[in-house]
C-alpha cells in the first residue's frame, strides 16, 4: 500500500493526503484507513485530526484496547486529561495486564500533578515489568516532587544501573540527566537510535544534546543535514541547523537557512529560534528583527522567559 510506504518514509503530509483521498474507495478497509490516517496525522502533530480518525476506527472496533490508548495519547497532548482517563479506563478494563495502560495512566497523573496516584500506577507497571527504566525514572521524579529523596535516589540509581534495551526508557533516562551529565544522555540517545535507526526524532535528540549541551556544532550540523534529507519540509530541523551555523560563526549560511525555514504557518518555536539567530548575529538590524520575531512567537503561543 502506497500510504504505508509514505508513512515508513516519514512523508506524513503526503500519506495523510492519500489516505483522505481514499474515503470512497471500497477496496481499502475503512478500519485500516482510519487507523493509518490517525498515525500519520499524529506524526504530523495534527492531534485533533488524529483523535477524530481514531474515533472513527473505535466506532468500528470498540473493544480495541490499542485504539483507545492511541486516542488517549491525542487527548494527553491536547491537555484533555479527563477524556484521556476515560479512554485509558476502557483500555484497562479490556487489557489490565498491558503495561502501556499503566504508563499512559501514570502520564496523565503526572501531567495533572497527582504524583501520589502516579506512583501507584507506576508500581503496578513495575510489577508487570520490573526493569522498566521509563517507570523507574518517572517514579523517581514523582518521589522527588513529593520530597521523598531517599526513594527518589534509589529509583534513579536502579534506572541508571540497568542496561536498557527499550527506546522509551533510554529517552526518559537521557532527558532526566541531560542537564547534569550530557555525555551520558548522548550515549542513551545514541543507543536508542541504534535500537531503532529508522526514527528521525532520535537523530534530532542527538543533535540537540551535541549542539545545546556539548557545543559540538559541526557534528550537530551533519545530523541536521541527514534529518533534512529524510524530512525536508520540517522547518524546526532547518532552524535548529541555522542556530548551529550562527554559533559556528557562519553568519551568511545561518541567515540563508533561516530564510528557508520561515513560512507563513511557522510554529511559535520556529519563530522564536529565528529570533535567536538574529539576536546572536547582533547587528542593529538583526536586533530589531529579533524583537519583531519574539513578538510573533509570543502571539503564536510560545512561552518566552526573560531574565530579570
mmCIF file of C-alpha atoms in Angstrom, residues 107-304:
data_model
loop_
_atom_site.group_PDB
_atom_site.id
_atom_site.type_symbol
_atom_site.label_atom_id
_atom_site.label_comp_id
_atom_site.label_asym_id
_atom_site.label_seq_id
_atom_site.Cartn_x
_atom_site.Cartn_y
_atom_site.Cartn_z
ATOM 1 C CA UNK A 107 1.496 10.041 32.381
ATOM 2 C CA UNK A 108 -1.895 11.671 32.856
ATOM 3 C CA UNK A 109 -1.488 11.676 36.620
ATOM 4 C CA UNK A 110 1.963 13.242 36.392
ATOM 5 C CA UNK A 111 0.739 15.878 33.962
ATOM 6 C CA UNK A 112 -2.075 16.759 36.391
ATOM 7 C CA UNK A 113 0.360 16.856 39.343
ATOM 8 C CA UNK A 114 -1.152 13.835 41.099
ATOM 9 C CA UNK A 115 2.206 12.346 41.982
ATOM 10 C CA UNK A 116 0.887 10.036 44.695
ATOM 11 C CA UNK A 117 -1.564 8.444 42.260
ATOM 12 C CA UNK A 118 1.106 8.305 39.567
ATOM 13 C CA UNK A 119 3.350 6.353 41.955
ATOM 14 C CA UNK A 120 0.552 3.817 42.458
ATOM 15 C CA UNK A 121 0.203 3.380 38.691
ATOM 16 C CA UNK A 122 3.958 3.124 38.250
ATOM 17 C CA UNK A 123 4.079 0.499 40.999
ATOM 18 C CA UNK A 124 1.551 -1.524 39.011
ATOM 19 C CA UNK A 125 3.612 -1.074 35.848
ATOM 20 C CA UNK A 126 6.774 -2.206 37.620
ATOM 21 C CA UNK A 127 5.010 -5.315 38.889
ATOM 22 C CA UNK A 128 4.337 -6.210 35.254
ATOM 23 C CA UNK A 129 7.778 -5.081 34.017
ATOM 24 C CA UNK A 130 10.246 -4.914 36.951
ATOM 25 C CA UNK A 131 13.136 -3.447 34.935
ATOM 26 C CA UNK A 132 11.149 -0.824 33.080
ATOM 27 C CA UNK A 133 13.577 2.104 33.042
ATOM 28 C CA UNK A 134 10.906 4.586 31.972
ATOM 29 C CA UNK A 135 8.825 3.703 35.036
ATOM 30 C CA UNK A 136 11.812 3.921 37.400
ATOM 31 C CA UNK A 137 12.802 7.344 36.056
ATOM 32 C CA UNK A 138 9.265 8.677 36.304
ATOM 33 C CA UNK A 139 8.704 7.256 39.774
ATOM 34 C CA UNK A 140 11.987 8.805 40.873
ATOM 35 C CA UNK A 141 10.766 12.172 39.618
ATOM 36 C CA UNK A 142 7.454 11.763 41.441
ATOM 37 C CA UNK A 143 9.214 10.884 44.695
ATOM 38 C CA UNK A 144 11.448 13.917 44.288
ATOM 39 C CA UNK A 145 8.430 16.163 43.769
ATOM 40 C CA UNK A 146 6.987 14.787 46.999
ATOM 41 C CA UNK A 147 10.371 15.424 48.697
ATOM 42 C CA UNK A 148 10.868 11.713 49.338
ATOM 43 C CA UNK A 149 14.519 11.986 48.406
ATOM 44 C CA UNK A 150 15.681 8.570 49.577
ATOM 45 C CA UNK A 151 13.142 6.716 47.455
ATOM 46 C CA UNK A 152 13.841 9.060 44.534
ATOM 47 C CA UNK A 153 17.558 8.378 44.653
ATOM 48 C CA UNK A 154 17.033 4.617 44.959
ATOM 49 C CA UNK A 155 14.863 4.574 41.834
ATOM 50 C CA UNK A 156 17.303 6.770 39.926
ATOM 51 C CA UNK A 157 20.260 4.575 40.800
ATOM 52 C CA UNK A 158 18.273 1.497 39.754
ATOM 53 C CA UNK A 159 17.342 3.148 36.438
ATOM 54 C CA UNK A 160 20.974 4.048 35.719
ATOM 55 C CA UNK A 161 22.238 0.565 36.611
ATOM 56 C CA UNK A 162 20.038 -1.242 34.093
ATOM 57 C CA UNK A 163 21.398 -1.976 30.605
ATOM 58 C CA UNK A 164 18.326 -0.651 28.912
ATOM 59 C CA UNK A 165 17.157 -2.038 25.573
ATOM 60 C CA UNK A 166 13.893 -0.077 25.323
ATOM 61 C CA UNK A 167 13.757 3.159 23.359
ATOM 62 C CA UNK A 168 11.258 4.817 25.717
ATOM 63 C CA UNK A 169 13.430 4.005 28.722
ATOM 64 C CA UNK A 170 16.586 5.326 27.094
ATOM 65 C CA UNK A 171 14.852 8.542 26.089
ATOM 66 C CA UNK A 172 13.400 9.095 29.569
ATOM 67 C CA UNK A 173 16.763 8.469 31.231
ATOM 68 C CA UNK A 174 18.564 10.731 28.759
ATOM 69 C CA UNK A 175 16.081 13.570 29.265
ATOM 70 C CA UNK A 176 16.412 13.249 33.042
ATOM 71 C CA UNK A 177 20.185 13.646 33.026
ATOM 72 C CA UNK A 178 20.890 15.861 30.043
ATOM 73 C CA UNK A 179 21.493 18.905 32.258
ATOM 74 C CA UNK A 180 23.779 17.168 34.760
ATOM 75 C CA UNK A 181 25.522 14.594 32.549
ATOM 76 C CA UNK A 182 25.057 15.452 28.865
ATOM 77 C CA UNK A 183 27.642 12.912 27.720
ATOM 78 C CA UNK A 184 25.712 10.075 29.381
ATOM 79 C CA UNK A 185 22.493 11.466 27.923
ATOM 80 C CA UNK A 186 24.077 11.478 24.471
ATOM 81 C CA UNK A 187 25.069 7.831 24.902
ATOM 82 C CA UNK A 188 21.478 6.951 25.825
ATOM 83 C CA UNK A 189 20.168 8.739 22.741
ATOM 84 C CA UNK A 190 22.778 7.011 20.572
ATOM 85 C CA UNK A 191 21.768 3.620 21.967
ATOM 86 C CA UNK A 192 18.117 4.436 21.311
ATOM 87 C CA UNK A 193 18.986 5.285 17.718
ATOM 88 C CA UNK A 194 20.893 2.028 17.312
ATOM 89 C CA UNK A 195 17.835 0.124 18.533
ATOM 90 C CA UNK A 196 15.536 1.983 16.157
ATOM 91 C CA UNK A 197 17.562 3.574 13.333
ATOM 92 C CA UNK A 198 14.547 4.482 11.215
ATOM 93 C CA UNK A 199 13.164 7.078 13.649
ATOM 94 C CA UNK A 200 14.265 10.630 12.732
ATOM 95 C CA UNK A 201 13.306 12.094 16.107
ATOM 96 C CA UNK A 202 16.053 10.001 17.714
ATOM 97 C CA UNK A 203 18.570 11.688 15.428
ATOM 98 C CA UNK A 204 17.081 15.039 16.457
ATOM 99 C CA UNK A 205 17.626 14.232 20.139
ATOM 100 C CA UNK A 206 21.299 13.514 19.454
ATOM 101 C CA UNK A 207 21.703 16.759 17.540
ATOM 102 C CA UNK A 208 20.073 18.703 20.380
ATOM 103 C CA UNK A 209 22.488 17.389 23.009
ATOM 104 C CA UNK A 210 25.501 17.911 20.751
ATOM 105 C CA UNK A 211 24.531 21.495 19.949
ATOM 106 C CA UNK A 212 22.986 22.794 23.153
ATOM 107 C CA UNK A 213 24.872 20.918 25.860
ATOM 108 C CA UNK A 214 28.192 19.880 24.295
ATOM 109 C CA UNK A 215 28.691 22.735 21.796
ATOM 110 C CA UNK A 216 29.774 20.260 19.114
ATOM 111 C CA UNK A 217 28.120 22.274 16.378
ATOM 112 C CA UNK A 218 29.726 20.707 13.328
ATOM 113 C CA UNK A 219 28.613 17.198 14.289
ATOM 114 C CA UNK A 220 25.123 18.534 15.026
ATOM 115 C CA UNK A 221 25.017 20.247 11.612
ATOM 116 C CA UNK A 222 25.838 16.945 9.916
ATOM 117 C CA UNK A 223 22.969 15.276 11.771
ATOM 118 C CA UNK A 224 20.565 18.060 10.773
ATOM 119 C CA UNK A 225 21.691 17.545 7.156
ATOM 120 C CA UNK A 226 20.614 13.918 7.452
ATOM 121 C CA UNK A 227 17.327 14.883 9.096
ATOM 122 C CA UNK A 228 16.539 17.326 6.315
ATOM 123 C CA UNK A 229 17.335 14.663 3.750
ATOM 124 C CA UNK A 230 14.722 12.463 5.434
ATOM 125 C CA UNK A 231 12.178 15.190 6.172
ATOM 126 C CA UNK A 232 12.897 18.225 4.021
ATOM 127 C CA UNK A 233 9.674 20.012 4.998
ATOM 128 C CA UNK A 234 10.364 20.054 8.738
ATOM 129 C CA UNK A 235 11.211 23.697 9.366
ATOM 130 C CA UNK A 236 12.223 23.102 13.007
ATOM 131 C CA UNK A 237 15.180 20.978 11.874
ATOM 132 C CA UNK A 238 16.217 23.700 9.461
ATOM 133 C CA UNK A 239 16.016 26.487 12.038
ATOM 134 C CA UNK A 240 17.959 24.405 14.562
ATOM 135 C CA UNK A 241 20.616 23.904 11.899
ATOM 136 C CA UNK A 242 20.669 27.684 11.399
ATOM 137 C CA UNK A 243 21.384 28.173 15.099
ATOM 138 C CA UNK A 244 24.314 25.769 14.879
ATOM 139 C CA UNK A 245 25.635 27.658 11.868
ATOM 140 C CA UNK A 246 25.457 31.052 13.546
ATOM 141 C CA UNK A 247 27.140 29.692 16.678
ATOM 142 C CA UNK A 248 29.887 28.349 14.419
ATOM 143 C CA UNK A 249 30.429 31.853 13.011
ATOM 144 C CA UNK A 250 28.845 31.038 9.640
ATOM 145 C CA UNK A 251 26.526 34.050 9.618
ATOM 146 C CA UNK A 252 25.568 34.159 5.924
ATOM 147 C CA UNK A 253 24.780 30.468 5.819
ATOM 148 C CA UNK A 254 22.740 30.829 9.017
ATOM 149 C CA UNK A 255 20.689 33.679 7.529
ATOM 150 C CA UNK A 256 20.104 31.717 4.323
ATOM 151 C CA UNK A 257 18.907 28.704 6.310
ATOM 152 C CA UNK A 258 16.680 30.903 8.460
ATOM 153 C CA UNK A 259 15.079 32.385 5.353
ATOM 154 C CA UNK A 260 14.356 28.890 4.025
ATOM 155 C CA UNK A 261 12.829 27.854 7.343
ATOM 156 C CA UNK A 262 10.442 30.805 7.669
ATOM 157 C CA UNK A 263 6.924 30.283 6.315
ATOM 158 C CA UNK A 264 3.518 31.825 6.931
ATOM 159 C CA UNK A 265 2.435 28.979 9.183
ATOM 160 C CA UNK A 266 5.590 28.557 11.261
ATOM 161 C CA UNK A 267 5.183 27.331 14.817
ATOM 162 C CA UNK A 268 5.949 29.676 17.693
ATOM 163 C CA UNK A 269 9.054 27.620 18.436
ATOM 164 C CA UNK A 270 10.472 28.068 14.930
ATOM 165 C CA UNK A 271 9.822 31.823 15.034
ATOM 166 C CA UNK A 272 11.499 32.038 18.435
ATOM 167 C CA UNK A 273 14.550 30.160 17.158
ATOM 168 C CA UNK A 274 14.738 32.536 14.190
ATOM 169 C CA UNK A 275 14.731 35.425 16.666
ATOM 170 C CA UNK A 276 17.657 33.774 18.436
ATOM 171 C CA UNK A 277 19.604 33.567 15.156
ATOM 172 C CA UNK A 278 19.190 37.310 14.604
ATOM 173 C CA UNK A 279 19.949 38.122 18.251
ATOM 174 C CA UNK A 280 23.171 36.111 18.100
ATOM 175 C CA UNK A 281 24.285 37.982 14.973
ATOM 176 C CA UNK A 282 23.802 41.143 16.998
ATOM 177 C CA UNK A 283 23.872 43.840 14.318
ATOM 178 C CA UNK A 284 21.343 46.681 14.840
ATOM 179 C CA UNK A 285 19.078 45.496 12.025
ATOM 180 C CA UNK A 286 19.212 41.931 13.292
ATOM 181 C CA UNK A 287 18.374 43.054 16.817
ATOM 182 C CA UNK A 288 15.263 44.848 15.537
ATOM 183 C CA UNK A 289 14.299 41.759 13.547
ATOM 184 C CA UNK A 290 14.770 39.614 16.662
ATOM 185 C CA UNK A 291 12.363 41.789 18.664
ATOM 186 C CA UNK A 292 9.738 41.574 15.902
ATOM 187 C CA UNK A 293 10.087 37.786 15.745
ATOM 188 C CA UNK A 294 9.838 37.459 19.529
ATOM 189 C CA UNK A 295 6.520 39.294 19.418
ATOM 190 C CA UNK A 296 5.283 36.964 16.654
ATOM 191 C CA UNK A 297 6.396 33.889 18.587
ATOM 192 C CA UNK A 298 4.503 35.107 21.645
ATOM 193 C CA UNK A 299 1.392 35.693 19.528
ATOM 194 C CA UNK A 300 1.644 32.092 18.335
ATOM 195 C CA UNK A 301 1.513 30.946 21.963
ATOM 196 C CA UNK A 302 5.197 30.247 22.512
ATOM 197 C CA UNK A 303 6.141 30.823 26.154
ATOM 198 C CA UNK A 304 9.109 33.156 26.376
#
